Tab-separated table of C-alpha atoms in Angstrom:
chain	number	residue	atom	x	y	z
A	38	MET	CA	61.847	28.603	148.198
A	39	ILE	CA	65.563	28.623	150.107
A	40	GLY	CA	68.533	27.399	148.431
A	41	TYR	CA	71.423	25.084	151.224
A	42	VAL	CA	74.198	23.485	150.846
A	43	CYS	CA	76.075	22.166	153.747
A	44	LYS	CA	74.922	18.676	155.447
A	45	TYR	CA	75.087	20.725	158.930
A	46	THR	CA	72.394	23.105	157.491
A	47	PRO	CA	69.024	23.218	159.977
A	48	LYS	CA	66.916	22.225	157.139
A	49	GLU	CA	64.536	21.873	159.960
A	50	ILE	CA	63.834	25.794	160.468
A	51	PHE	CA	62.277	26.078	157.238
A	52	GLU	CA	59.305	23.966	157.539
A	53	GLY	CA	59.297	26.466	160.616
A	54	PHE	CA	58.822	29.692	158.000
A	55	ASP	CA	56.314	27.121	156.011
A	56	ILE	CA	59.348	27.464	153.090
A	57	LYS	CA	60.343	24.627	150.977
A	58	CYS	CA	63.836	24.311	150.251
A	59	VAL	CA	66.173	22.901	147.720
A	60	GLU	CA	70.016	21.670	147.640
A	61	LEU	CA	72.339	23.454	145.154
A	62	ASN	CA	74.799	20.583	144.993
A	63	SER	CA	74.414	19.666	141.992
A	64	SER	CA	76.818	19.215	139.307
A	65	VAL	CA	76.479	21.600	136.374
A	66	ASN	CA	77.992	21.782	132.972
A	67	ASP	CA	80.096	24.906	133.066
A	68	PHE	CA	80.643	28.020	134.984
A	69	GLU	CA	80.412	30.799	132.869
A	70	THR	CA	78.476	32.705	135.152
A	71	ALA	CA	80.903	32.156	137.988
A	72	HIS	CA	84.152	33.016	136.013
A	73	THR	CA	81.809	35.566	135.397
A	74	VAL	CA	81.385	36.919	138.679
A	75	GLY	CA	84.650	35.468	140.917
A	76	HIS	CA	87.750	34.806	140.652
A	77	ASN	CA	89.262	32.360	138.943
A	78	ASN	CA	90.722	30.418	142.444
A	79	LEU	CA	86.729	30.507	143.523
A	80	CYS	CA	86.922	26.503	144.164
A	81	SER	CA	84.660	24.220	141.483
A	82	TYR	CA	82.222	23.615	144.250
A	83	SER	CA	81.036	27.065	144.975
A	84	LYS	CA	81.419	27.979	141.284
A	85	ALA	CA	78.872	25.097	141.271
A	86	ILE	CA	77.141	26.916	143.830
A	87	ILE	CA	77.275	30.130	141.939
A	88	GLU	CA	75.526	28.324	138.612
A	89	ASN	CA	72.932	26.241	140.148
A	90	ILE	CA	71.753	29.907	141.979
A	91	LYS	CA	71.421	31.174	138.667
A	92	LEU	CA	70.330	27.918	136.590
A	93	LEU	CA	67.295	27.371	139.500
A	94	ASN	CA	66.549	31.385	139.623
A	95	ILE	CA	67.329	30.599	143.633
A	96	LYS	CA	66.788	34.010	144.991
A	97	GLU	CA	67.377	33.292	149.004
A	98	VAL	CA	70.175	31.270	149.894
A	99	VAL	CA	71.953	30.077	153.793
A	100	PHE	CA	75.385	28.573	154.518
A	101	MET	CA	77.474	27.358	156.870
A	102	ASN	CA	80.453	28.817	157.656
A	103	CYS	CA	82.361	25.237	156.518
A	104	CYS	CA	84.647	26.735	154.264
A	105	ASP	CA	86.243	30.159	153.025
A	106	SER	CA	85.091	29.001	149.936
A	107	LEU	CA	82.075	29.404	150.915
A	108	ARG	CA	82.147	33.285	152.512
A	109	ARG	CA	84.040	34.205	149.281
A	110	THR	CA	80.676	32.661	147.354
A	111	LYS	CA	78.222	34.980	149.972
A	112	ASP	CA	80.792	38.101	149.145
A	113	ILE	CA	80.202	37.435	145.138
A	114	LEU	CA	75.598	36.713	146.068
A	115	ASP	CA	75.693	40.023	148.585
A	116	LYS	CA	76.387	41.862	145.103
A	117	ASP	CA	73.578	40.055	143.200
A	118	LYS	CA	70.576	42.089	142.637
A	119	LYS	CA	68.277	39.228	141.900
A	120	VAL	CA	69.775	37.539	145.204
A	121	GLU	CA	67.391	38.948	147.371
A	122	PHE	CA	68.237	37.072	151.305
A	123	CYS	CA	71.661	35.153	151.283
A	124	TYR	CA	73.057	34.441	155.164
A	125	ILE	CA	75.840	32.595	156.812
A	126	ILE	CA	75.156	30.733	159.825
A	127	ASP	CA	79.050	30.564	161.999
A	128	LEU	CA	78.989	26.785	162.905
A	129	PRO	CA	81.716	25.766	165.807
A	130	LYS	CA	84.270	23.332	165.308
A	131	LYS	CA	84.117	22.324	168.835
A	132	ILE	CA	81.368	20.636	170.498
A	133	ASN	CA	81.121	21.747	174.412
A	134	LYS	CA	78.617	24.001	176.145
A	135	TYR	CA	80.342	27.021	175.022
A	136	SER	CA	79.954	26.024	171.486
A	137	ILE	CA	76.416	24.471	171.718
A	138	ASN	CA	75.285	28.116	173.302
A	139	LEU	CA	77.145	29.864	170.230
A	140	PHE	CA	75.579	28.029	167.924
A	141	LYS	CA	72.363	28.335	169.332
A	142	ASN	CA	72.976	32.047	168.806
A	143	GLU	CA	73.626	32.173	165.182
A	144	ILE	CA	70.278	29.769	164.469
A	145	LEU	CA	67.859	32.295	166.824
A	146	LYS	CA	69.600	35.484	164.883
A	147	PHE	CA	69.448	33.286	161.476
A	148	ILE	CA	65.568	32.824	162.352
A	149	GLU	CA	65.232	36.884	163.412
A	150	ALA	CA	67.004	37.543	160.047
A	151	TYR	CA	64.595	35.909	158.276
A	152	GLU	CA	61.796	36.641	159.720
A	153	ASN	CA	62.561	40.479	159.750
A	154	PHE	CA	63.097	39.908	155.848
A	155	SER	CA	60.203	37.411	154.969
A	156	LYS	CA	57.679	39.238	157.032
A	157	ARG	CA	56.469	36.048	157.970
A	158	ASP	CA	56.751	34.318	161.865
A	159	PHE	CA	59.044	31.310	162.949
A	160	ASN	CA	56.153	28.672	163.987
A	161	ILE	CA	57.692	26.532	166.540
A	162	GLU	CA	55.615	24.010	166.719
A	163	LYS	CA	55.799	23.354	162.633
A	164	PHE	CA	60.087	23.251	163.469
A	165	LYS	CA	59.159	20.406	166.764
A	166	ASN	CA	57.334	18.393	164.049
A	167	GLN	CA	60.358	17.662	161.853
A	168	PHE	CA	61.888	15.524	164.209
A	169	LYS	CA	58.980	13.410	165.202
A	170	LYS	CA	59.139	12.874	161.402
A	171	ASN	CA	62.233	11.329	161.369
A	172	GLU	CA	61.610	8.856	164.102
A	173	GLN	CA	59.401	7.519	162.206
A	174	LYS	CA	61.694	5.133	159.975
A	175	ASN	CA	60.806	1.497	159.068
A	176	GLU	CA	63.782	-0.522	161.234
A	177	ASN	CA	62.969	-3.480	157.646
A	178	ASP	CA	64.114	-0.339	155.518
A	179	SER	CA	67.439	-1.044	153.428
A	180	TYR	CA	69.626	1.880	153.586
A	181	ILE	CA	73.182	3.186	153.093
A	182	ALA	CA	74.482	5.837	155.983
A	183	ILE	CA	76.955	8.100	154.253
A	184	LEU	CA	78.802	9.580	157.209
A	185	GLY	CA	80.347	13.241	156.757
A	186	ASN	CA	78.871	14.124	153.521
A	187	ARG	CA	75.823	14.429	151.484
A	188	LEU	CA	75.249	13.509	148.341
A	189	SER	CA	74.465	14.944	144.424
A	190	LYS	CA	71.298	13.935	143.471
A	191	GLU	CA	73.140	12.039	140.822
A	192	ASP	CA	75.316	10.004	143.389
A	193	GLU	CA	71.930	9.123	145.364
A	194	ASP	CA	70.498	7.376	142.533
A	195	TYR	CA	73.185	5.877	141.399
A	196	ILE	CA	73.627	4.061	144.723
A	197	LYS	CA	70.123	3.305	144.545
A	198	LYS	CA	70.145	1.178	141.470
A	199	PHE	CA	71.711	-0.933	143.625
A	200	LEU	CA	69.842	-1.019	146.463
A	201	ILE	CA	65.870	-2.004	144.652
């Protein structure tokens, strides 16, 4: 199982490797581990990620470079012998031909790095099938669109109570 945190993480790639993924954004009760391995100035979001990795016994993690704190979190996890694979994908800020090509190359580098680590081959058909599944939404279903963010499981459950 591979952990991820950012809404921009291309989760569909994980299906191409036939691996499950888990979002590491849930809240935690304390920062015991994070305060042991990181600096006090590390943001609470990064500290919660470190705690969730420990609590869930996550051995593989992928980050997007959305903030400097995630880079620092990766630095910390690179020193942790229990985390066997820790990767960060650079995400361009602008959208143009150059940045699209740059991001494509970042994804290809991640796929190659994960193939080398896991000794698994990337299955392009399983990857493509993820997009077909997302197209099969029922237009009559109620939903709330959250733009610019992913919700924690706790927040999602709270909102769902009002839709039912």
